[in-house]
Every structure is written in C-alpha cells, then in structure tokens.
mmCIF file of C-alpha atoms in Angstrom:
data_model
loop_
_atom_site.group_PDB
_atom_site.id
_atom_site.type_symbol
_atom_site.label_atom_id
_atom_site.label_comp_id
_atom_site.label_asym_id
_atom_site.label_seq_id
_atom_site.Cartn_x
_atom_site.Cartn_y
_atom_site.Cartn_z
ATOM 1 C CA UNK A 1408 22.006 -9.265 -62.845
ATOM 2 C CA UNK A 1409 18.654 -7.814 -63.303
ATOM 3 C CA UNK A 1410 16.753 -10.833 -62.415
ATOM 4 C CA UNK A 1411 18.634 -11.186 -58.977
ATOM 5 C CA UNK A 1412 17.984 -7.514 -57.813
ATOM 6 C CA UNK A 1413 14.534 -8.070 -58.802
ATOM 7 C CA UNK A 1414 14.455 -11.452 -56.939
ATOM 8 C CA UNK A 1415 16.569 -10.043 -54.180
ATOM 9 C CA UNK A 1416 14.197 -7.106 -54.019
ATOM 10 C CA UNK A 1417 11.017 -9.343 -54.124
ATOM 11 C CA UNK A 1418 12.181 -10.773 -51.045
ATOM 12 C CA UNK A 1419 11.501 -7.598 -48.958
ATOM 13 C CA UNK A 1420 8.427 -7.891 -46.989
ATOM 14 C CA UNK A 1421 6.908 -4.265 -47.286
ATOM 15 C CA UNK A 1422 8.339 -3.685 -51.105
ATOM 16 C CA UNK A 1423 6.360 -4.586 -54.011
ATOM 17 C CA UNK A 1424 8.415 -5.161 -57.180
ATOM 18 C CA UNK A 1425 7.640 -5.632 -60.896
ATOM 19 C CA UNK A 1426 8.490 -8.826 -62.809
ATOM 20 C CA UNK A 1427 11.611 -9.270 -64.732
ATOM 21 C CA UNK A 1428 9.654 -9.548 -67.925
ATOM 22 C CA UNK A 1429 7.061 -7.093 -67.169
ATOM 23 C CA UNK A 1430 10.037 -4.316 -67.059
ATOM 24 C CA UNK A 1431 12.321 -5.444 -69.836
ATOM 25 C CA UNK A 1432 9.849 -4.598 -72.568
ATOM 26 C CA UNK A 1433 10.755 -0.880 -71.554
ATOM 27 C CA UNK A 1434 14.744 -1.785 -72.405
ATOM 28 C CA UNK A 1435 14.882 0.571 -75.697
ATOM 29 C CA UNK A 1436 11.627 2.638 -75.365
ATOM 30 C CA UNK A 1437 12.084 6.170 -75.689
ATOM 31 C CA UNK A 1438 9.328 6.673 -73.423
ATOM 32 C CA UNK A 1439 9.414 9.102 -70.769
ATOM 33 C CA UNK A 1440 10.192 7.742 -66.931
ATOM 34 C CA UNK A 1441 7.066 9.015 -65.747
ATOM 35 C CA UNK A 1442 5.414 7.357 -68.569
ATOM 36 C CA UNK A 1443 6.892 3.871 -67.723
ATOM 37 C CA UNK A 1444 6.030 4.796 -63.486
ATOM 38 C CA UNK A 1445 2.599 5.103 -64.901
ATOM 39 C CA UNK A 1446 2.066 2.353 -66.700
ATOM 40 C CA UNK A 1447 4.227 0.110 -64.690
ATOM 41 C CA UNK A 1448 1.928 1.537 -61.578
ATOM 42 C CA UNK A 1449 5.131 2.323 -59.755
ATOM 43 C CA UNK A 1450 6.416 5.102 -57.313
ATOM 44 C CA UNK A 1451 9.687 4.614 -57.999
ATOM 45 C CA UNK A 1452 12.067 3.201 -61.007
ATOM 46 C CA UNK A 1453 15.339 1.563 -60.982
ATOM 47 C CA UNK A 1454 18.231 1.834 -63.712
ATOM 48 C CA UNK A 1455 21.517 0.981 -63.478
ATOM 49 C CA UNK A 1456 24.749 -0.226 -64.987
ATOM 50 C CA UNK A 1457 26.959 -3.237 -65.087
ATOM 51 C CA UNK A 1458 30.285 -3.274 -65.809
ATOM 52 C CA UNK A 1459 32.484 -6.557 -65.171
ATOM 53 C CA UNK A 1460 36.033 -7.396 -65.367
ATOM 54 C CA UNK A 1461 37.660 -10.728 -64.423
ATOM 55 C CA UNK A 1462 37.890 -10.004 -60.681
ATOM 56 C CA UNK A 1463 35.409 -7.669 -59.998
ATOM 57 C CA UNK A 1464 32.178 -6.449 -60.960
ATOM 58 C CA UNK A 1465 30.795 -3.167 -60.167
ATOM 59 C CA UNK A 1466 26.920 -2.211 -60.639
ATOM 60 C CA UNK A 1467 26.244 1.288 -60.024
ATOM 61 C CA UNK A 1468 22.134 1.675 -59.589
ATOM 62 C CA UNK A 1469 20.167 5.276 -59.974
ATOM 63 C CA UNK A 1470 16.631 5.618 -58.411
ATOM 64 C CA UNK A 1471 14.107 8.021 -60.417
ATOM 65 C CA UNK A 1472 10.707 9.385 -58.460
ATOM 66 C CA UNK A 1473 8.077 8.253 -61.146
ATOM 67 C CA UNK A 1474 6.031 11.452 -61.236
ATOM 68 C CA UNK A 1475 8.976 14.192 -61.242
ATOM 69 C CA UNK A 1476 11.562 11.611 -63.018
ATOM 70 C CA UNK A 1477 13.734 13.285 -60.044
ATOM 71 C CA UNK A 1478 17.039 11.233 -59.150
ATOM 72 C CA UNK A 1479 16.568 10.051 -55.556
ATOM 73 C CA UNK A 1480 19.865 10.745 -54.234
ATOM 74 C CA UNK A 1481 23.247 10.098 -55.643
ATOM 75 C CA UNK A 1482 23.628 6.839 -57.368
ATOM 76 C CA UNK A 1483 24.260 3.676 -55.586
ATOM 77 C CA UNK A 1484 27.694 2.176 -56.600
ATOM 78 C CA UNK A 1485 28.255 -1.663 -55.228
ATOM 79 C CA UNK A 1486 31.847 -3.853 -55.850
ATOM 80 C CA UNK A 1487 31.829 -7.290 -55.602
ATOM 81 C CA UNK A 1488 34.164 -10.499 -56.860
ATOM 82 C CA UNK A 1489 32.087 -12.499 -59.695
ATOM 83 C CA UNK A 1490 32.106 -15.536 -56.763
ATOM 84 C CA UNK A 1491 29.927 -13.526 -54.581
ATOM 85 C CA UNK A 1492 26.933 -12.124 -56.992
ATOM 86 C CA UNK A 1493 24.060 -13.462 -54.530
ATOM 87 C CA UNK A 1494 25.845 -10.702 -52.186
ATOM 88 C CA UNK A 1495 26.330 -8.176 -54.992
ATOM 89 C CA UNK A 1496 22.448 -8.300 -55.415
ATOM 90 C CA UNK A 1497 21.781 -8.613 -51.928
ATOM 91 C CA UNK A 1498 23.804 -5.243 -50.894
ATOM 92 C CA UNK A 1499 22.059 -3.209 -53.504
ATOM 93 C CA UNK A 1500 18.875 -4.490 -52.918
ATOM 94 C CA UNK A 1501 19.311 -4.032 -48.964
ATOM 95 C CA UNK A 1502 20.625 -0.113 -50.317
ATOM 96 C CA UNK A 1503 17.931 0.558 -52.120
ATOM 97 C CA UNK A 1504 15.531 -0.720 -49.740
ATOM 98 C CA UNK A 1505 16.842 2.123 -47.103
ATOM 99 C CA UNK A 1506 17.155 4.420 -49.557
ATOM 100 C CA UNK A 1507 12.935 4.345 -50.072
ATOM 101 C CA UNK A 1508 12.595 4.350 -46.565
ATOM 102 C CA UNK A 1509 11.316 0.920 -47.009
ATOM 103 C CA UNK A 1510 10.455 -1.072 -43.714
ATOM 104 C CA UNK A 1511 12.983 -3.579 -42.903
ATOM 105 C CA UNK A 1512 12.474 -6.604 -40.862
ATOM 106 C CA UNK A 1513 15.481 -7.909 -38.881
ATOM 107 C CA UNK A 1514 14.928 -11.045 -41.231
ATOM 108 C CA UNK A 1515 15.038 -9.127 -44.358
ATOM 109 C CA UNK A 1516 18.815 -7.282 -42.879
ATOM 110 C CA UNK A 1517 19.886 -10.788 -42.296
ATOM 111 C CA UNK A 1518 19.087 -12.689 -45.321
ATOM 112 C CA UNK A 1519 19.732 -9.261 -47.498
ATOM 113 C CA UNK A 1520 23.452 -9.207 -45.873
ATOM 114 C CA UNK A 1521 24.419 -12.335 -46.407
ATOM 115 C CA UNK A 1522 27.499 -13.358 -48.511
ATOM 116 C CA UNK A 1523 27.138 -16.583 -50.478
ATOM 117 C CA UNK A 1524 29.852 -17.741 -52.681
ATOM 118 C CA UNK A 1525 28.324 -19.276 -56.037
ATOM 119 C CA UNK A 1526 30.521 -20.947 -59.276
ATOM 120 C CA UNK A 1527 30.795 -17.587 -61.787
ATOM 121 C CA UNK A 1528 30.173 -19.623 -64.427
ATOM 122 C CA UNK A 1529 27.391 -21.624 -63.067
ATOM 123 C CA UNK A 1530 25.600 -18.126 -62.255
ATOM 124 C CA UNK A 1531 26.391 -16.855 -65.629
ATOM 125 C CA UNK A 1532 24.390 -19.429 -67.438
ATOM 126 C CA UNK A 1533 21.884 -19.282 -64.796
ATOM 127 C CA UNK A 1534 21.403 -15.511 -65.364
ATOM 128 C CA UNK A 1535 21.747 -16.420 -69.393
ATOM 129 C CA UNK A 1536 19.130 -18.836 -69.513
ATOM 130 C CA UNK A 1537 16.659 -16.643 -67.392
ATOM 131 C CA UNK A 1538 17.222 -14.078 -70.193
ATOM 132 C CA UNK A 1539 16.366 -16.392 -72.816
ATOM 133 C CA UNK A 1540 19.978 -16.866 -74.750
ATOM 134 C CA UNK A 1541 19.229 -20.120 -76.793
ATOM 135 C CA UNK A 1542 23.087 -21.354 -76.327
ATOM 136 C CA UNK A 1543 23.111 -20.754 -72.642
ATOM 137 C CA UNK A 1544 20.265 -22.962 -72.538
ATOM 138 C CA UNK A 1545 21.588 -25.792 -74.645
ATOM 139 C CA UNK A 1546 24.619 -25.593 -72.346
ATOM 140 C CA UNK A 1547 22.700 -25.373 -69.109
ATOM 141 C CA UNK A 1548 20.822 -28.468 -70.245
ATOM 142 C CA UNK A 1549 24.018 -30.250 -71.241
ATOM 143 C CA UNK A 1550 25.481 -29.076 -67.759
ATOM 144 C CA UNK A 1551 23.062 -30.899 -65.757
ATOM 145 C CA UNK A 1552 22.402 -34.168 -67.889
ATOM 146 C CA UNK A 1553 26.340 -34.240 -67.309
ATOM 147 C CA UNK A 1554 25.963 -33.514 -63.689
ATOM 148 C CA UNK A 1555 23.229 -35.997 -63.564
ATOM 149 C CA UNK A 1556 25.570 -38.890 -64.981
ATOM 150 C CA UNK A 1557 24.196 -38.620 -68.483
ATOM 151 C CA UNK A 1558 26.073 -37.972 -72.025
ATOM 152 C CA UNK A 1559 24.383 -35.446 -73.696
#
C-alpha cells in the first residue's frame, strides 16, 4: 500500500514526496529518523502499519518531525473494505496532507475523497508487481495475455 500513499500523496499540488524506491532502502536500517530526514532531504517522515483481514483493512500511519524525530500528533488510523484501496490511500493521504498544514486545492479534496471500487485481487498483484515479487509478475503477465485473448 506504500506505493499508493506515495502516488496518492504525489498528487498534492504543494507536497513534494520521495519515490517509492528512494525510501524503501531505509526498510531495515537502524538508522536514526533524523538521519533518514537528512539524507532523504525531508521535513517530515511517514511510517505506518498494515494489517488486513478478509473484509477489512486497517492502516494506521505515524508522522515523525525529521529534526526532533517528534511524533506529529496522534497516529492516523484509516478502515477500509479491500474493494475500495484507491479510497483507503486517498483518505490517508488527504489526512496527512491537513495534518502538515499542507495547502489544499479544491481539486486535490475532490480527487483525494473519492471512493473507487477496484478488483482486490487485481490490486494485489498490481501492488505485488510494483514491489518486485517475481510470481506476481509471472501472474500479472499471464493475467493480461489472458485478458488480451491469448493462452499463456
């Protein structure tokens, strides 16, 4: 899901946001949060957690000041049905945005708000293949040669 926050993020006018594979090298480092602000060149960091069950997944999203490693407020905690994860993304995104005191065009509320339903499994491999899972990817491929009126 942390490619669609990112994206979703991305998508706000007056925010600037790291890429997805610029921040993932920091997934196990034991490096300090103002040491990853600092290199990243960021005033503020975003971690969070995922937790999924059939019917409902729940991400619950902390923001950390780079220089005092501060929390910024409580954390952020966002439901959502697995149909509905361009919303899930959307909602936290739009959160966090206000939570910075980011500026906020009425275009940015609107497409930030919106609910779209997506396939959960479709979205699954989608968010499998961006993350570079070699079997996600064979069945992605497979997916649309099939789709596509082709026998893999």
């Amino acid at each position: 899901i942390h490619y669609a926050l990112i994206d979703e993020m991305n998508k706000i006018t007056s925010v600037i946001t790291i890429g997805a594979q610029n921040v993932l090298r920091y997934k196990d480092t034991t490096k300090s949060y103002a040491e990853v602000a600092r290199e990243l060149k960021v005033d503020v960091l975003v971690e969070g957690s995922l937790m999924r069950s059939e019917d409902m997944i729940t991400l619950t999203v902390r923001l950390r000041d780079g220089l005092t490693e501060k929390l910024i407020g409580p954390p952020i905690s966002f439901e959502n049905k697995p149909t509905q994860n361009q919303a899930l993304s959307g909602g936290v995104a739009l959160r966090i945005a206000r939570k910075i005191n980011a500026q906020l065009t009425a275009r940015d509320i609107e497409r930030l708000s919106r609910k779209l339903n997506v396939n959960p499994r479709a979205y699954d491999l989608y968010l499998q293949f961006m993350s570079g899972e070699s079997a996600a990817k064979q069945e992605t491929q497979e997916t649309y040669l099939r789709t596509k009126g082709f026998k893999p």
